[in-house]
Short mmCIF file of C-alpha atoms and ligand atoms in Angstrom, two decimals:
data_model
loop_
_atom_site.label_atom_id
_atom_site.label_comp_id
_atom_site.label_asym_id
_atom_site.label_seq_id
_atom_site.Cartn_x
_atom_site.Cartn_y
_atom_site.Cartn_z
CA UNK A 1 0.00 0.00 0.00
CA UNK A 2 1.12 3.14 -0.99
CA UNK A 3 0.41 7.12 -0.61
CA UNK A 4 1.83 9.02 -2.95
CA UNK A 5 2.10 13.36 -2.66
CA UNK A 6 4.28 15.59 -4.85
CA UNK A 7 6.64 17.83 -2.55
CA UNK A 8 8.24 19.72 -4.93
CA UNK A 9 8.36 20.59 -8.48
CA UNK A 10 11.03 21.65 -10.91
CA UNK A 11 12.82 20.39 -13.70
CA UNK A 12 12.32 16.90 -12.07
CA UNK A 13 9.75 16.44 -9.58
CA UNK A 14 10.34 15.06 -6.02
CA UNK A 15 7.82 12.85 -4.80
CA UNK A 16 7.07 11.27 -1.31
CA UNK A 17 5.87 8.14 -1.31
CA UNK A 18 4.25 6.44 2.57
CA UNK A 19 4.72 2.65 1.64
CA UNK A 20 3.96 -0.39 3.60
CA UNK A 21 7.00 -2.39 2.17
CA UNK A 22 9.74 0.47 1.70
CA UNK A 23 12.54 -1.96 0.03
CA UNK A 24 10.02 -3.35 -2.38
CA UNK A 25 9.60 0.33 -3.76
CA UNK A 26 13.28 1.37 -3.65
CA UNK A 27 14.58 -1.38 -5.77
CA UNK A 28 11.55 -1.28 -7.84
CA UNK A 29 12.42 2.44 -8.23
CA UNK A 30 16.27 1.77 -8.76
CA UNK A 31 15.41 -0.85 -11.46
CA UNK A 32 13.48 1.79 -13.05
CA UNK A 33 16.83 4.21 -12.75
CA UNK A 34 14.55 6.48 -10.81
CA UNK A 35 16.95 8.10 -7.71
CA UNK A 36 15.22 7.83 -4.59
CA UNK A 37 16.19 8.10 -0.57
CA UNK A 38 14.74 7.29 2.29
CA UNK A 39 14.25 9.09 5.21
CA UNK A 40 15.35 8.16 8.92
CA UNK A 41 12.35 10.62 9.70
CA UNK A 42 9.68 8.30 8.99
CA UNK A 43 8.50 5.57 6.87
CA UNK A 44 9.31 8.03 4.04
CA UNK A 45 10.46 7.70 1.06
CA UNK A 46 11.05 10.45 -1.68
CA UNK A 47 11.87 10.14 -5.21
CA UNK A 48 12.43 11.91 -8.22
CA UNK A 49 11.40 11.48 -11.20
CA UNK A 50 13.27 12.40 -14.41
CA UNK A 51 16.32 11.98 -12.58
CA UNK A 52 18.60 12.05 -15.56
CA UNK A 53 17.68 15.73 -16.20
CA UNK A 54 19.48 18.56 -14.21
CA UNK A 55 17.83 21.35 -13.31
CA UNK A 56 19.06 24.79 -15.96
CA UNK A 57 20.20 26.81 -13.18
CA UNK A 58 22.54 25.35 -10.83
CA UNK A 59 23.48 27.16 -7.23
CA UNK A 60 26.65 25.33 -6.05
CA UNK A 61 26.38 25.35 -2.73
CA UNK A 62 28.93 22.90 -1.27
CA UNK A 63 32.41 24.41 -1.43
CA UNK A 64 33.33 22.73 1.66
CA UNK A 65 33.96 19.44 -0.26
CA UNK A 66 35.34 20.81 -3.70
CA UNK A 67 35.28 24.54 -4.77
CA UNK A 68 33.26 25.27 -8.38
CA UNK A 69 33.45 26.82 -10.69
CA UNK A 70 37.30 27.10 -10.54
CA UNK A 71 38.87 30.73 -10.87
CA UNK A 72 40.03 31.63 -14.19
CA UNK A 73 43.20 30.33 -15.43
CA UNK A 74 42.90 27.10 -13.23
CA UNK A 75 41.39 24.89 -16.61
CA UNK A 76 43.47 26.17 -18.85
CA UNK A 77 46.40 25.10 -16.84
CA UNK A 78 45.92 22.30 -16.80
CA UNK A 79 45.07 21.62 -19.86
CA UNK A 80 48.63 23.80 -21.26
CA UNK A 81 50.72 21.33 -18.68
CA UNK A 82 49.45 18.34 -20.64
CA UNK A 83 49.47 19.79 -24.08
CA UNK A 84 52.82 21.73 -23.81
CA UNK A 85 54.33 19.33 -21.44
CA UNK A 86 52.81 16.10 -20.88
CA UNK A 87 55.70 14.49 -19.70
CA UNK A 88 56.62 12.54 -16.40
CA UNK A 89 58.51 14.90 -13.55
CA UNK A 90 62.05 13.73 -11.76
CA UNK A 91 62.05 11.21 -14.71
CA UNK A 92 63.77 12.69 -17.97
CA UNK A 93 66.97 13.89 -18.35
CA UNK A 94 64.96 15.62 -22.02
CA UNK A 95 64.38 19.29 -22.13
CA UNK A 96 60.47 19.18 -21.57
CA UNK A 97 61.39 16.68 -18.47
CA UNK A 98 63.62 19.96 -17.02
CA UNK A 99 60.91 22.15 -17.63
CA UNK A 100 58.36 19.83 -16.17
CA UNK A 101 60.29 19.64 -13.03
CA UNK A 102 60.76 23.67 -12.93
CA UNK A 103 57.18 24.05 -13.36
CA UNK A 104 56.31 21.80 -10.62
CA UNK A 105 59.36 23.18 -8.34
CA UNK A 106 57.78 26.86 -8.80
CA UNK A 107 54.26 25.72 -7.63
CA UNK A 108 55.99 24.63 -4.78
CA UNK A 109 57.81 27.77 -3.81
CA UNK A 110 54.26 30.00 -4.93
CA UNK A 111 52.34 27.45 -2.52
CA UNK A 112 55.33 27.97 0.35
CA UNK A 113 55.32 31.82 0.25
CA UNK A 114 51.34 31.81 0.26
CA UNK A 115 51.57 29.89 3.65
CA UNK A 116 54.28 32.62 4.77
CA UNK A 117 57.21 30.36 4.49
CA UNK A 118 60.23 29.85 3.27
CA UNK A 119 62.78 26.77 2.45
CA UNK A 120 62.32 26.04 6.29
CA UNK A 121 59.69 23.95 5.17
CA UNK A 122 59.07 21.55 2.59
CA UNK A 123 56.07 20.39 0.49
CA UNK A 124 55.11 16.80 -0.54
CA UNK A 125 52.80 16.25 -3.11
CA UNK A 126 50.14 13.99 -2.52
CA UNK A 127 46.42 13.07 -4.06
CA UNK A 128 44.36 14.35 -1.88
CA UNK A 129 43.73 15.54 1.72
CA UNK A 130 42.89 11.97 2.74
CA UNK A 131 45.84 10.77 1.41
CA UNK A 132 48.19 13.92 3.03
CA UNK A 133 46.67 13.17 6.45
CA UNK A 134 47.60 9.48 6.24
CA UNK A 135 51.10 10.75 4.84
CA UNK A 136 51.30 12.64 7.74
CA UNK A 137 50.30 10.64 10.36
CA UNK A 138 52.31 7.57 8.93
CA UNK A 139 55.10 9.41 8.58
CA UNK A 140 55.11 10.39 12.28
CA UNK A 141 54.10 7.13 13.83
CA UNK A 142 56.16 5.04 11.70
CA UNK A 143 57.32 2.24 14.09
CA UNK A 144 55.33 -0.94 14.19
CA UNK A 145 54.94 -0.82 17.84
CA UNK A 146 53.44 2.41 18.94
CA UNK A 147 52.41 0.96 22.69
CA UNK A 148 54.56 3.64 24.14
CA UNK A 149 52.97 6.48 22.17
CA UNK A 150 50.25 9.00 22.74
CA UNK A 151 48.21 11.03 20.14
CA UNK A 152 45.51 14.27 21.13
CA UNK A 153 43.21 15.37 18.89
CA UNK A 154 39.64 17.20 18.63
CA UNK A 155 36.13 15.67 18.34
CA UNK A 156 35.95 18.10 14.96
CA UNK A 157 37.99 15.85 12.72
CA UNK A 158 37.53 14.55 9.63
CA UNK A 159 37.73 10.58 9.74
CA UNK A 160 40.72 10.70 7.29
CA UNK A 161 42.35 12.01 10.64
CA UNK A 162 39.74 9.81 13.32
CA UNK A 163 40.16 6.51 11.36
CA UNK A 164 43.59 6.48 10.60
CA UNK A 165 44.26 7.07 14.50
CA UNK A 166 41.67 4.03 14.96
CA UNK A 167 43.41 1.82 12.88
CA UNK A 168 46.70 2.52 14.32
CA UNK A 169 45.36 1.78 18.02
CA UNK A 170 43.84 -1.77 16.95
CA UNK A 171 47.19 -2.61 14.84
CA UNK A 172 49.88 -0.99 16.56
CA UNK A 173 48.76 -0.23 20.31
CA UNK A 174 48.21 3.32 20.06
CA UNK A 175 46.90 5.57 22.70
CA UNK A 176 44.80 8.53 21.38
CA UNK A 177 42.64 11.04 23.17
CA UNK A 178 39.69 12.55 21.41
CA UNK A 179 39.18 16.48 22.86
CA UNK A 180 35.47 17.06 23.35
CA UNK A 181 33.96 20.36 21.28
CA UNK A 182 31.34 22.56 22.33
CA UNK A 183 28.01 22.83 20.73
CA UNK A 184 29.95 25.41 18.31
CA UNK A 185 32.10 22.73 17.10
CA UNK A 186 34.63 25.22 19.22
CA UNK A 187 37.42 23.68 21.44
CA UNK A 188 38.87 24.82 24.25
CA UNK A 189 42.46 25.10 24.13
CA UNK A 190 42.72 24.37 27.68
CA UNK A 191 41.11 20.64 27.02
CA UNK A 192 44.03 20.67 24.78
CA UNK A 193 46.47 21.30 27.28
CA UNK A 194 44.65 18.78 29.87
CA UNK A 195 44.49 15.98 27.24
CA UNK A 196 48.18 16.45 26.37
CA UNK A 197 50.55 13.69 28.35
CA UNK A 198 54.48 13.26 28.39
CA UNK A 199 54.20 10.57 26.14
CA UNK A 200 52.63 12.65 23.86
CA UNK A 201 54.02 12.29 20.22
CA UNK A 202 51.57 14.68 18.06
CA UNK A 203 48.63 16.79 18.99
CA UNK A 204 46.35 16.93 15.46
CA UNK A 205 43.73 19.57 14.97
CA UNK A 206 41.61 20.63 12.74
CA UNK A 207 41.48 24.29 11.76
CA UNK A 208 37.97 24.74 10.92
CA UNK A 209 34.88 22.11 10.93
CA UNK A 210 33.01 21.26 7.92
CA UNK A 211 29.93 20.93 9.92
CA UNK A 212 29.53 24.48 11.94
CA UNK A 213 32.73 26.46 10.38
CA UNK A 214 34.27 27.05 13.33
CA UNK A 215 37.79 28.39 13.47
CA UNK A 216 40.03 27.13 16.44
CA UNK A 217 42.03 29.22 18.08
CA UNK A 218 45.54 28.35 17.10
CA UNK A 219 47.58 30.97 18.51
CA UNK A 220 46.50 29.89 21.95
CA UNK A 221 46.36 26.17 21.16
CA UNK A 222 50.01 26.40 19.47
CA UNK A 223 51.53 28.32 22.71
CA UNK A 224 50.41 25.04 24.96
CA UNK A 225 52.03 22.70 22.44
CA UNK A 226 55.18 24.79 22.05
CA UNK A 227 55.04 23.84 25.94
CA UNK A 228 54.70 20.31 25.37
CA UNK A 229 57.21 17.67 23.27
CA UNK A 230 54.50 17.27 21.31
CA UNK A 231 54.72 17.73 17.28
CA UNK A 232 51.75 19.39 15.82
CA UNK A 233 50.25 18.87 13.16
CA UNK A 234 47.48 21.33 11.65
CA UNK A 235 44.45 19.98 8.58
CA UNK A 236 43.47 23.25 6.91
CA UNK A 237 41.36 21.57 4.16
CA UNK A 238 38.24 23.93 5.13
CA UNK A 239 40.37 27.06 6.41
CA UNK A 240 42.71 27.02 3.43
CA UNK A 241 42.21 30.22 0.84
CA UNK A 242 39.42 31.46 3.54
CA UNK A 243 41.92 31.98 6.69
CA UNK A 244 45.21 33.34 6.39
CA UNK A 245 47.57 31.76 8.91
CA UNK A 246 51.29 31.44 9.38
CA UNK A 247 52.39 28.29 10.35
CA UNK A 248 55.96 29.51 11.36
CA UNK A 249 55.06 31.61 13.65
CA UNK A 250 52.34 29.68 15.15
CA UNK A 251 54.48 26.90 15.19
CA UNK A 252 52.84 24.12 13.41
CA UNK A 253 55.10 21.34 12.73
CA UNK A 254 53.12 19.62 9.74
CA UNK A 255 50.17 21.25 7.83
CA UNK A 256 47.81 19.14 5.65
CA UNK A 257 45.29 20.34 2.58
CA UNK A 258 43.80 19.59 -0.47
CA UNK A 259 44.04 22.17 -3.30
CA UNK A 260 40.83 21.78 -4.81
CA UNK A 261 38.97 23.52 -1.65
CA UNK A 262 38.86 27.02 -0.79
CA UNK A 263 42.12 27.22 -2.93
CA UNK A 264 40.56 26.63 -5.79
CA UNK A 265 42.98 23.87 -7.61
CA UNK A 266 41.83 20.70 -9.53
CA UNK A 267 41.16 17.36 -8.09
CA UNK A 268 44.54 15.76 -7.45
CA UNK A 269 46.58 17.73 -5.24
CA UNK A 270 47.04 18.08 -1.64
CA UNK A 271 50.20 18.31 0.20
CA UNK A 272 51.81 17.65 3.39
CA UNK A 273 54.31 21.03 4.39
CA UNK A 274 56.29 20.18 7.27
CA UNK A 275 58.78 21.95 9.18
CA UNK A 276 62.41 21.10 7.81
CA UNK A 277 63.69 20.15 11.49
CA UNK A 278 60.98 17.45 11.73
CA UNK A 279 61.60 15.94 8.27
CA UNK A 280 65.02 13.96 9.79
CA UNK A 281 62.48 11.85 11.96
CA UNK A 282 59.92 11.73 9.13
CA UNK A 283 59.59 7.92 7.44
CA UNK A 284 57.24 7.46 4.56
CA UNK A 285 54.14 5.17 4.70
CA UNK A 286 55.15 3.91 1.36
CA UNK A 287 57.89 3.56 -0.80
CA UNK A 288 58.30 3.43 -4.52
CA UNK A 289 60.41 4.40 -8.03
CA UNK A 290 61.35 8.23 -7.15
CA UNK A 291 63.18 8.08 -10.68
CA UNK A 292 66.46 8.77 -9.10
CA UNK A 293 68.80 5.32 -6.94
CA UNK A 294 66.97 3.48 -8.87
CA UNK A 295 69.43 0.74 -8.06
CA UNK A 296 68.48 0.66 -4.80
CA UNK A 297 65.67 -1.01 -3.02
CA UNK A 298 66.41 -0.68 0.95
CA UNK A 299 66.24 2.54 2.49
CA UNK A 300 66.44 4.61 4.21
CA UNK A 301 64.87 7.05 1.57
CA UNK A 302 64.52 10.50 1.31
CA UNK A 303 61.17 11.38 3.13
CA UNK A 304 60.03 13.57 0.67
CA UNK A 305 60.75 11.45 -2.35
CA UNK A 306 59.37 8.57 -0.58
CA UNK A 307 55.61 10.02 -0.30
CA UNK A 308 55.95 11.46 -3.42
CA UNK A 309 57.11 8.04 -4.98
CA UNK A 310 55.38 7.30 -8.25
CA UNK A 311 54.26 9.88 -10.98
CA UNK A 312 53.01 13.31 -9.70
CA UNK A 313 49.74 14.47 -11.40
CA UNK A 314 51.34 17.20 -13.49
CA UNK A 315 48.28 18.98 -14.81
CA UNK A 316 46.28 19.03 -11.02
CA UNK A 317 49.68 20.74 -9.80
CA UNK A 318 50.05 23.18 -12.86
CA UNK A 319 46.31 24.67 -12.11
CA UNK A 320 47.56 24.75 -8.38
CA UNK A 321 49.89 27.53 -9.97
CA UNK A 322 47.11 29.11 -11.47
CA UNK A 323 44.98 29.33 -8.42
CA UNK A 324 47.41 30.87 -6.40
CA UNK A 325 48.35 33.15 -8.94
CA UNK A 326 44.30 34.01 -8.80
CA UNK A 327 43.92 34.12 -4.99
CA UNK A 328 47.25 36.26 -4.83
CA UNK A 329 44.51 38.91 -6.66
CA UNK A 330 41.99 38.46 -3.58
CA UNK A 331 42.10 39.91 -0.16
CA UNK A 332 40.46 37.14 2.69
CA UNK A 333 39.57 39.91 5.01
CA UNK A 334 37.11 41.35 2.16
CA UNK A 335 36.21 37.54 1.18
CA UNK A 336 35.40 36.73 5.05
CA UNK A 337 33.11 40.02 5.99
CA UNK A 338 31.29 39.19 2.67
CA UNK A 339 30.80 35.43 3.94
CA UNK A 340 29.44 37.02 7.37
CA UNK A 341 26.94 38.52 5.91
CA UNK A 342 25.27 35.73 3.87
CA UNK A 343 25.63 33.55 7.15
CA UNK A 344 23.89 35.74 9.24
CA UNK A 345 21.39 36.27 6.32
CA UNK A 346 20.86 32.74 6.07
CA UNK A 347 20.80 32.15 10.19
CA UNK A 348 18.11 34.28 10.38
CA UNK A 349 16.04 32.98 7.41
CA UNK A 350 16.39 29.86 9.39
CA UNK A 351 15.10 30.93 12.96
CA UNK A 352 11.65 31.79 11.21
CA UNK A 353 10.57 28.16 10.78
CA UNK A 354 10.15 26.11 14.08
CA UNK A 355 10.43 22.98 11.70
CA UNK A 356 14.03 24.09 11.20
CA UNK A 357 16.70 24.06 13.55
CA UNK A 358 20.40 25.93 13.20
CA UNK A 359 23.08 23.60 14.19
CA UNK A 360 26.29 25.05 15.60
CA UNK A 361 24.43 27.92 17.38
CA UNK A 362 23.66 27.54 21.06
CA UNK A 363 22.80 31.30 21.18
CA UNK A 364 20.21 31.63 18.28
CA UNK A 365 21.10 33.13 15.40
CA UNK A 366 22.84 36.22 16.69
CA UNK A 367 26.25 34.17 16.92
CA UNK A 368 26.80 36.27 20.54
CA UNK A 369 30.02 34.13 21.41
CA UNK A 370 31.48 35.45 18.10
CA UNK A 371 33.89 32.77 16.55
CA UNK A 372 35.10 32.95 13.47
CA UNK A 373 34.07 30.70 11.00
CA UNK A 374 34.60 29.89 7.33
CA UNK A 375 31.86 29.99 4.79
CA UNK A 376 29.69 26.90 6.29
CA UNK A 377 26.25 26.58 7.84
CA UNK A 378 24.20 23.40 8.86
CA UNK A 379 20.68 22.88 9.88
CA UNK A 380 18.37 20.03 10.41
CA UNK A 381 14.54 19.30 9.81
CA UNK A 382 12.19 18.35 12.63
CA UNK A 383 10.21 16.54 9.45
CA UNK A 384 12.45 16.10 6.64
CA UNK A 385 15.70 13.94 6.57
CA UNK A 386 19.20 15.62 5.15
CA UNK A 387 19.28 13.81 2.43
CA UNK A 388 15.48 14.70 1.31
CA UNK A 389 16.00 18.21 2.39
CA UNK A 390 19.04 18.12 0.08
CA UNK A 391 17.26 15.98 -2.75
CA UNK A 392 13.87 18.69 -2.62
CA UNK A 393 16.39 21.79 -3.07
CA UNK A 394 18.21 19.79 -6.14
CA UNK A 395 14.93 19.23 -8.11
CA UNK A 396 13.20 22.07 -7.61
CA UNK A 397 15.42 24.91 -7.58
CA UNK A 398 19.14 23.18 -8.71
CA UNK A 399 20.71 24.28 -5.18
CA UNK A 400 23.72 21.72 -4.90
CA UNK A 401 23.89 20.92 -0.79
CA UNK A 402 25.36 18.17 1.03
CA UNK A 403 23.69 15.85 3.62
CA UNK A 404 24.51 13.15 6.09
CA UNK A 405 27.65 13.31 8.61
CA UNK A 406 30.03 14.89 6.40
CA UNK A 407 32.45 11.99 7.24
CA UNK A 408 32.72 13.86 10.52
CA UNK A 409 32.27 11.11 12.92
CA UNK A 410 32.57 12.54 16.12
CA UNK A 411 31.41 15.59 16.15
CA UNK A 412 27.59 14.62 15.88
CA UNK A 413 26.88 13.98 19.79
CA UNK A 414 28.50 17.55 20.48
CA UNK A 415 25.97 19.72 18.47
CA UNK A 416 22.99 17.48 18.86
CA UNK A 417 22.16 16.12 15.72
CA UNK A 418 20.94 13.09 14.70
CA UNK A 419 24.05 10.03 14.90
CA UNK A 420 22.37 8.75 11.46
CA UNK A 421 20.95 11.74 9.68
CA UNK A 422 23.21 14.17 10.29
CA UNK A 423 22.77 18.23 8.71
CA UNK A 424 22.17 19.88 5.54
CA UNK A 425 25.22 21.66 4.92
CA UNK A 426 25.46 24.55 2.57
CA UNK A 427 28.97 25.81 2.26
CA UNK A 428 30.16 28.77 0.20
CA UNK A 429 33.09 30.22 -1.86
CA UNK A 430 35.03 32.41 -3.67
CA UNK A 431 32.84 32.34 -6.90
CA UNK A 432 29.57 32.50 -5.02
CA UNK A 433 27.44 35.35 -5.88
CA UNK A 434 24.65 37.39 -3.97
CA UNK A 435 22.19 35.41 -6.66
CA UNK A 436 23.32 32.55 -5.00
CA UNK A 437 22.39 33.11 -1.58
CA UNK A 438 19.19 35.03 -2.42
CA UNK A 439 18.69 31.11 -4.24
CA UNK A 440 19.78 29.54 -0.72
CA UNK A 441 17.08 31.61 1.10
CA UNK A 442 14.23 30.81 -0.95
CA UNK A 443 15.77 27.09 -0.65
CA UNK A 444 15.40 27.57 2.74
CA UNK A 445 12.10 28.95 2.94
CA UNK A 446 10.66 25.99 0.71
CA UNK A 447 11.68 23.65 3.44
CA UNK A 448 10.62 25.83 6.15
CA UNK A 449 7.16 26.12 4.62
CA UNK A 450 6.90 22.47 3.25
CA UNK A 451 4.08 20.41 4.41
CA UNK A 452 5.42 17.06 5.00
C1 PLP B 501 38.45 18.81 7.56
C2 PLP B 501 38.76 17.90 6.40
N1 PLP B 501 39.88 17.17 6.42
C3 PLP B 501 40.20 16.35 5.40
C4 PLP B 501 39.40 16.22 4.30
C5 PLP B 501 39.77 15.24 3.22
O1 PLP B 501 40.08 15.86 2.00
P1 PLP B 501 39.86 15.09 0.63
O2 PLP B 501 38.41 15.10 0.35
O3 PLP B 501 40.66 15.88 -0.39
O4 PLP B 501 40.39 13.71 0.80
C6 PLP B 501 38.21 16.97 4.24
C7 PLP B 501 37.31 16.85 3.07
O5 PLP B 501 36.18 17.21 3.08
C8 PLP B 501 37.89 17.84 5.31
O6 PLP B 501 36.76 18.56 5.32
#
């Protein structure tokens, strides 16, 4: 048995179907190639029809996982690296190899003097943040028993950084302590300095979450870890290209990112940038063909060779060049009192509907404990799941949000959400316009005024 009611209508049309045998429908539905979710809600389940069609205008509204459009420039790097050069890097002793490897050595300095640095530090390429924060953590916690070692990080991480610690701890024996957050997603720097022990190897935090946007307070969190043995180790892949921040003088040992974030690079690219006095005790996860010793196959290797190890992706690094060269043009103070505004626009838009609630907010939408945060805002539904919240805006207005956890595991319990359904997340970014979050507040309003 089956009630059927249309929610929403656009280029495709989401429909809610109350069924007495839920699976039965789905697969019928996913035999048919018709998308459909269900919703932890209720017995719910919406689908949409003509879901091969995408909707003429499309609001990208999830920077936080990939920026989009890209600035200009960033393409057409890319695509001049392969055309021009197209050639492996560290590999030929040709003239295109030479200029492959200059191309690829200036990203690296552009990327080191955005961050404020100089050769102090040194960049590893990697594929992408995931892969930078296992780099990282590998490369710190290298031996195979780690019984005698202690890790601290935040309840705010990403599980590139939570399951990585997890797996080390059921392999290897070692000790980790999650920091709690508040209902911000804010930690306090003291609960830092409690958690840390003197068997503490590396204290890992995140700069900014990619549920609430909260910014942590490194200048007070790196003073208690300059007072500690502890390494530290910083994952800007939300605070990149939105925060400026100077590792050197903070005193961040290792800092992780993706390029394709708020810095506007392809898919690809990430790096690890760690402090040259830390690189000596540095051992790579993996080894492989660096293209030079080749006549060697026991190490010890160079650190940095070793996680670079294999071919680089070229192109990805080239429009890494590009997007520097573009954010160099932009000032982040103007960028983050612009984002302000839409936030608190959107906050409030929110606080009209008692079927929505703000997530990260204790206060209401006023923000009165006044954290910074990066371009990111959650809510929930009292009626509608995340990922039919997210699947309405899609079809009827072509607003791109994400739903679910946001592969933030821990930081659920903190701001109150539901452990399965998570938030609707919209994030923004440098190429977001004003017509983009007047399209997020009418987004909001039709699931503030939806009868479901
Ligand atoms: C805080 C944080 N860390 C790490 C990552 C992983 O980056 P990537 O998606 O490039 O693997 C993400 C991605 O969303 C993130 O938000």
């Amino acid at each position: 048995m089956c009630r059927w009611s249309v929610l929403a209508k656009g280029a495709t049309l989401s429909w809610v179907a109350v069924c007495t045998d839920n699976r039965r429908l789905m697969s019928t539905a996913s035999l048919c190639g018709i998308s459909c979710v269900t919703s932890s809600h209720s017995r719910r389940i919406i689908l949409r029809s003509g879901s091969n069609q995408v909707t003429e205008r499309r609001v990208y509204l999830d920077h936080a996982a990939t920026s989009w459009p890209k600035p200009p420039g960033v393409l057409e790097a890319c695509l001049e690296f392969q055309r021009d050069l197209g050639v492996a890097a560290s590999r030929g002793a040709y003239l295109r190899g030479e200029q492959t490897d200059r191309a690829i050595a200036q990203v690296r300095s552009k990327l080191s003097r955005f961050l404020h640095l100089d050769d102090a530090y040194r960049v590893a390429w990697t594929s992408n943040g995931t892969m930078a924060i296992h780099a990282a953590i590998h490369s710190v916690l290298w031996q195979t028993d780690l019984r005698g070692e202690h890790v601290v990080t935040t309840a705010t991480e990403h599980n590139s950084v939570l399951r990585t610690l997890a797996d080390l701890q059921e392999r290897r024996g070692l000790r980790w302590t999650m920091v709690p957050c508040d209902a911000r997603g804010w930690v306090d720097p003291d609960a830092i300095e409690q958690a840390i022990c003197s068997d503490t190897k590396l204290v890992i935090v995140n700069h900014a979450s990619n549920v609430t946007g909260v910014v942590q307070d490194l200048e007070r969190i790196g003073r208690i870890v300059a007072n500690s043995e502890a390494w530290w180790m910083l994952d800007a892949a939300q605070s990149i290209g939105y925060v400026d921040f100077d590792p050197r003088s903070l005193g961040i040992d290792l800092v992780v990112a993706p390029a394709h974030k708020g810095l506007g690079g392809m898919f690809g690219t990430a790096f690890v940038v760690a402090a040259s006095e830390v690189v000596p005790s540095l051992r790579s996860p993996w080894v492989g063909g660096t293209g030079r010793s080749s006549g060697t196959w026991t190490g010890p290797f160079e650190w940095l060779e070793s996680v670079e190890s294999g071919n680089l992706n070229g192109p990805s690094i080239a429009s890494l060049g590009a997007a520097l060269l573009s954010a160099s043009t932009r000032s982040m103070a103007d960028f983050q009192a612009k984002a302000s505004d839409w936030l608190s626009r959107l906050r409030h838009q929110i606080a009209r509907y008692a079927s929505l609630r703000l997530v990260g907010y204790p206060d209401g939408p006023e923000d009165l404990q006044q954290v910074s945060r990066v371009p990111v805002l959650s809510f929930s539904s009292r009626t509608l799941g995340s990922h039919e919240m997210a699947m309405l805006l899609d079809s009827a207005m072509g607003l791109e949000c994400r739903s679910g956890l946001h592969c933030a595991g821990a930081i659920h319990p903190f701001l109150g959400t539901d452990p399965q359904d998570g938030t609707l997340r919209m994030s923004f970014g440098h190429a977001t316009s004003e017509a983009d979050v007047d399209a997020a507040i009418q987004g909001i309003r039709l699931l503030g005024e939806v009868n479901a």
